[in-house]
PDB file of C-alpha atoms in Angstrom:
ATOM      1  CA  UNK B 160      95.226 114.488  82.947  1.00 74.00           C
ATOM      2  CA  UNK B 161      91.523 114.008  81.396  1.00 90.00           C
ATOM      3  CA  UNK B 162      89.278 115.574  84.348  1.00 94.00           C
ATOM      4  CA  UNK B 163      85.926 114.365  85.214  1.00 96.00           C
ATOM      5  CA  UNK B 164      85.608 118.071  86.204  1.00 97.00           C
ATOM      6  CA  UNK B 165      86.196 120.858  85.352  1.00 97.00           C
ATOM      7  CA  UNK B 166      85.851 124.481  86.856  1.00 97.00           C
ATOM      8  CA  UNK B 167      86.380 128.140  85.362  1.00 96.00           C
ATOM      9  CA  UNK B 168      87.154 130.644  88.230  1.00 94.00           C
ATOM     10  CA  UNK B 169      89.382 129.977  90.987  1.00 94.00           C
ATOM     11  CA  UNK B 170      87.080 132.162  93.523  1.00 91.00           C
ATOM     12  CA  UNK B 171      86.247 130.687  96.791  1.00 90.00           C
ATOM     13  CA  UNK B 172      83.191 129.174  95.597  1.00 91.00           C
ATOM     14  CA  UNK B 173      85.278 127.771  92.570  1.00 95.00           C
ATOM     15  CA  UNK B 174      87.949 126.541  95.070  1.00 95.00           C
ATOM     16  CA  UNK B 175      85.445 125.484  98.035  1.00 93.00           C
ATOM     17  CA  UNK B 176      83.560 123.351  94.608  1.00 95.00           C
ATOM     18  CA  UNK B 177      86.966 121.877  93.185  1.00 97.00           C
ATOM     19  CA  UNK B 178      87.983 120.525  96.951  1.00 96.00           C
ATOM     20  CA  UNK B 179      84.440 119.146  97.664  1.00 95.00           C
ATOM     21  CA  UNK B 180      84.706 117.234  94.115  1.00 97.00           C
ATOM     22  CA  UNK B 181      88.670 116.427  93.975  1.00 97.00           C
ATOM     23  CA  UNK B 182      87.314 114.761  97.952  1.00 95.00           C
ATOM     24  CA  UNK B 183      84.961 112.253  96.345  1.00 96.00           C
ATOM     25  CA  UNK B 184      87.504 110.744  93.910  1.00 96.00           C
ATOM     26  CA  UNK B 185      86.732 112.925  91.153  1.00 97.00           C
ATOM     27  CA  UNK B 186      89.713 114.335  88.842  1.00 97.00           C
ATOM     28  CA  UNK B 187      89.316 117.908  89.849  1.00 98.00           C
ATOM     29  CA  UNK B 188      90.880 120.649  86.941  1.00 97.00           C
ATOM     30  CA  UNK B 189      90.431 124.472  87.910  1.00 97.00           C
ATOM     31  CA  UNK B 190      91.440 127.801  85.012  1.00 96.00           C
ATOM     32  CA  UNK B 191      91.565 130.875  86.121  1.00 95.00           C
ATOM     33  CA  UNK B 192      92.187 133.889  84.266  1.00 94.00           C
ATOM     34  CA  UNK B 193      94.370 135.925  86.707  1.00 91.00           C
ATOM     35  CA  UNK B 194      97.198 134.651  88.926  1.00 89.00           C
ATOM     36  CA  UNK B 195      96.173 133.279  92.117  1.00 89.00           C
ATOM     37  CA  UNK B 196      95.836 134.230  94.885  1.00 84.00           C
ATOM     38  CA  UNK B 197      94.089 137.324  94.729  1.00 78.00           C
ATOM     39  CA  UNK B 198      94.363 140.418  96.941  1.00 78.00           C
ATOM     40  CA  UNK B 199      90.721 141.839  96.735  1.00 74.00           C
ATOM     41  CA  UNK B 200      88.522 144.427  98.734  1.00 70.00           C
ATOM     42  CA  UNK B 201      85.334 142.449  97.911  1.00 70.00           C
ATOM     43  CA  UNK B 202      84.744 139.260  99.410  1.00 63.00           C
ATOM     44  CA  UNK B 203      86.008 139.591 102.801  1.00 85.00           C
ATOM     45  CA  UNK B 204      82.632 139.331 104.844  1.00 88.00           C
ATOM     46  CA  UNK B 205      81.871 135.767 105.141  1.00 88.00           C
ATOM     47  CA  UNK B 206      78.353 134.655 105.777  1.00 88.00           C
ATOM     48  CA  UNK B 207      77.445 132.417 108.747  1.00 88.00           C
ATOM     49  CA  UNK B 208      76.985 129.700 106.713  1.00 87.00           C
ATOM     50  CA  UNK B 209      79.936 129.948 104.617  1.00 88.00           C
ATOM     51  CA  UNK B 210      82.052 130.198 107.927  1.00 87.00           C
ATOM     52  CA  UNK B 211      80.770 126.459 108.958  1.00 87.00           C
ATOM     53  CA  UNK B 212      81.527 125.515 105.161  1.00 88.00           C
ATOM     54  CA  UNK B 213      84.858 127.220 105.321  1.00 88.00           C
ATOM     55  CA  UNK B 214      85.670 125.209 108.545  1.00 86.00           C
ATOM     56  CA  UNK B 215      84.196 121.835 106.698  1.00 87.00           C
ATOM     57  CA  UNK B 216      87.098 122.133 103.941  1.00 89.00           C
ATOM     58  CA  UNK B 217      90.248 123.678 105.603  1.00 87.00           C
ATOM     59  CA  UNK B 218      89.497 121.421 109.126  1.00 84.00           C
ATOM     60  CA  UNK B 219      89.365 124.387 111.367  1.00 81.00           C
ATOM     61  CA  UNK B 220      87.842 127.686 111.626  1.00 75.00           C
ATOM     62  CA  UNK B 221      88.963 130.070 109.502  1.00 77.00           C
ATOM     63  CA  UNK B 222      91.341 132.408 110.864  1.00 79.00           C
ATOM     64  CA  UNK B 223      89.744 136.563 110.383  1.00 83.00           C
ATOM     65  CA  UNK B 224      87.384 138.347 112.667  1.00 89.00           C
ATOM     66  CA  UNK B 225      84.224 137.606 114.300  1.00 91.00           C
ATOM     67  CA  UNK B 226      81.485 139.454 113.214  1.00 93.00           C
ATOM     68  CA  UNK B 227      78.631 139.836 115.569  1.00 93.00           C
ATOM     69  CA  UNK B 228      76.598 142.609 114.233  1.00 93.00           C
ATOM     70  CA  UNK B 229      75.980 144.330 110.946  1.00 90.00           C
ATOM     71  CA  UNK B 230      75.228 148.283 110.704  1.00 93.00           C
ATOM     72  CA  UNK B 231      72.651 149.916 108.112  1.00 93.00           C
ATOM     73  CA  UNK B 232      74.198 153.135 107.511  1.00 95.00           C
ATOM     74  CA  UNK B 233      72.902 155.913 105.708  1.00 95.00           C
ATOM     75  CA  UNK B 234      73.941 159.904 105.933  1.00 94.00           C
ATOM     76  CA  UNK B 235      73.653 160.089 109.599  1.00 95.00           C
ATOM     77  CA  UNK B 236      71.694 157.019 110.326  1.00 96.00           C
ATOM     78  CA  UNK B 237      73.121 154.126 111.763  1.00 96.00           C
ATOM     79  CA  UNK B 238      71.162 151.052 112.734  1.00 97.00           C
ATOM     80  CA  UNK B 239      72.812 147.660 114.064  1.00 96.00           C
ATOM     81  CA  UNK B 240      71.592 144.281 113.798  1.00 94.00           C
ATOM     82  CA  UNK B 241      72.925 141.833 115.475  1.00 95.00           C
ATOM     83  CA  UNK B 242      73.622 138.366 113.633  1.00 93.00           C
ATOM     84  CA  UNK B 243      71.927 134.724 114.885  1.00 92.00           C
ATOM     85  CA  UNK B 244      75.345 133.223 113.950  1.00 92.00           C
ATOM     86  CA  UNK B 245      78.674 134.773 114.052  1.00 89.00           C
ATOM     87  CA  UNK B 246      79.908 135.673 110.898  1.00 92.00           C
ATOM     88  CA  UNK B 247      83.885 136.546 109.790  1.00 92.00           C
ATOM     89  CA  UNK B 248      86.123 139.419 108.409  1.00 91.00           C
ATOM     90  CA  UNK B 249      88.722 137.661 106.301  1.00 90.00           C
ATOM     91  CA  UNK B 250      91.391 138.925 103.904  1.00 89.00           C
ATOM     92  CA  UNK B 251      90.604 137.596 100.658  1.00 88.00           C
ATOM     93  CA  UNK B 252      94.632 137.077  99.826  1.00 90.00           C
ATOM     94  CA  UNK B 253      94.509 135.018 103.118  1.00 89.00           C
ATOM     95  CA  UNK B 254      91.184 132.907 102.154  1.00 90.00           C
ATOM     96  CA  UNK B 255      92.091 131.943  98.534  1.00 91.00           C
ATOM     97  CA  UNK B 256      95.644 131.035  99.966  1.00 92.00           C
ATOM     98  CA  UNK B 257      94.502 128.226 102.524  1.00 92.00           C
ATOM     99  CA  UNK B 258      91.542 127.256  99.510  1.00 93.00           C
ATOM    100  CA  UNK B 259      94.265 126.984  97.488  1.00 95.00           C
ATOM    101  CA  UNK B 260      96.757 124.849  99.578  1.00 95.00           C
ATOM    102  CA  UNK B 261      93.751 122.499 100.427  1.00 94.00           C
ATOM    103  CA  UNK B 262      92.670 121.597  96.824  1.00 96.00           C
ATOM    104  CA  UNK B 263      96.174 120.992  95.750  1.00 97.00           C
ATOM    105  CA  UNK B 264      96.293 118.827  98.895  1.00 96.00           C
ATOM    106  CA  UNK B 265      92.952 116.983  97.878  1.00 96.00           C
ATOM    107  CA  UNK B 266      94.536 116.687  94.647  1.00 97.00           C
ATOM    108  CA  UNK B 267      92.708 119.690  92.457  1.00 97.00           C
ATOM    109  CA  UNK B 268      95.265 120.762  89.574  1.00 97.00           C
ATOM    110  CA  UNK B 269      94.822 124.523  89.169  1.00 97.00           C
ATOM    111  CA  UNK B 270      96.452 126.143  85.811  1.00 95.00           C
ATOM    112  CA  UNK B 271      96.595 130.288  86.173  1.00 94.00           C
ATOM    113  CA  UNK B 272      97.125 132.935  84.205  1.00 91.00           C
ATOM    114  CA  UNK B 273      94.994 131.192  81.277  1.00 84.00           C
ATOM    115  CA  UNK B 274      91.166 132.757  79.809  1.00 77.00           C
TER     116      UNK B 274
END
């Protein structure tokens, strides 16, 4: 396979990219360094926008918890915010697996373990 693209970093934005390109027609190749998918603590809050991108790709909302407020904490102080749009908790091992399962679908080829 010659790609017409190519992507280093199997991330969600690397994944979310690869599945938006491999969806027009294009020949879709994504490396990444470690073995996928990834268990990570970082990552999990997903932005408002991201949520309506997330349920663009995989066809449905993503499945993690709704997120309605943030909270500024500091020592002792604690001050909420609430958020315009609701926002998600989602485990990152859980995210890059459906990403992952939908770009091979669209027809991505992902190669692992490779710098």
């Amino acid at each position: 396979m010659r790609p017409d693209i190519l992507i280093l970093g199997g991330g969600p934005a690397g994944l979310a990219a690869a599945f938006r390109f491999a969806r027009r027609g294009r020949q879709v190749l994504l490396v990444e360094q470690r073995r996928l998918p990834q268990q990570k603590s970082c990552g999990e809050f997903v932005h408002p926008s991201a949520v309506h991108e997330l349920h663009v790709i995989l066809g449905k909302d993503p499945a993690g918890a709704t997120i309605t407020q943030v909270i500024l904490a500091a020592g002792k102080f604690r001050k909420p915010f609430p958020l315009a749009e609701k926002a998600m908790g989602i485990s990152r091992f859980h995210l890059s697996s459906s990403l992952i399962r939908t770009a091979e679908i669209a027809g991505v080829k992902i190669i692992t373990g490779c710098a």
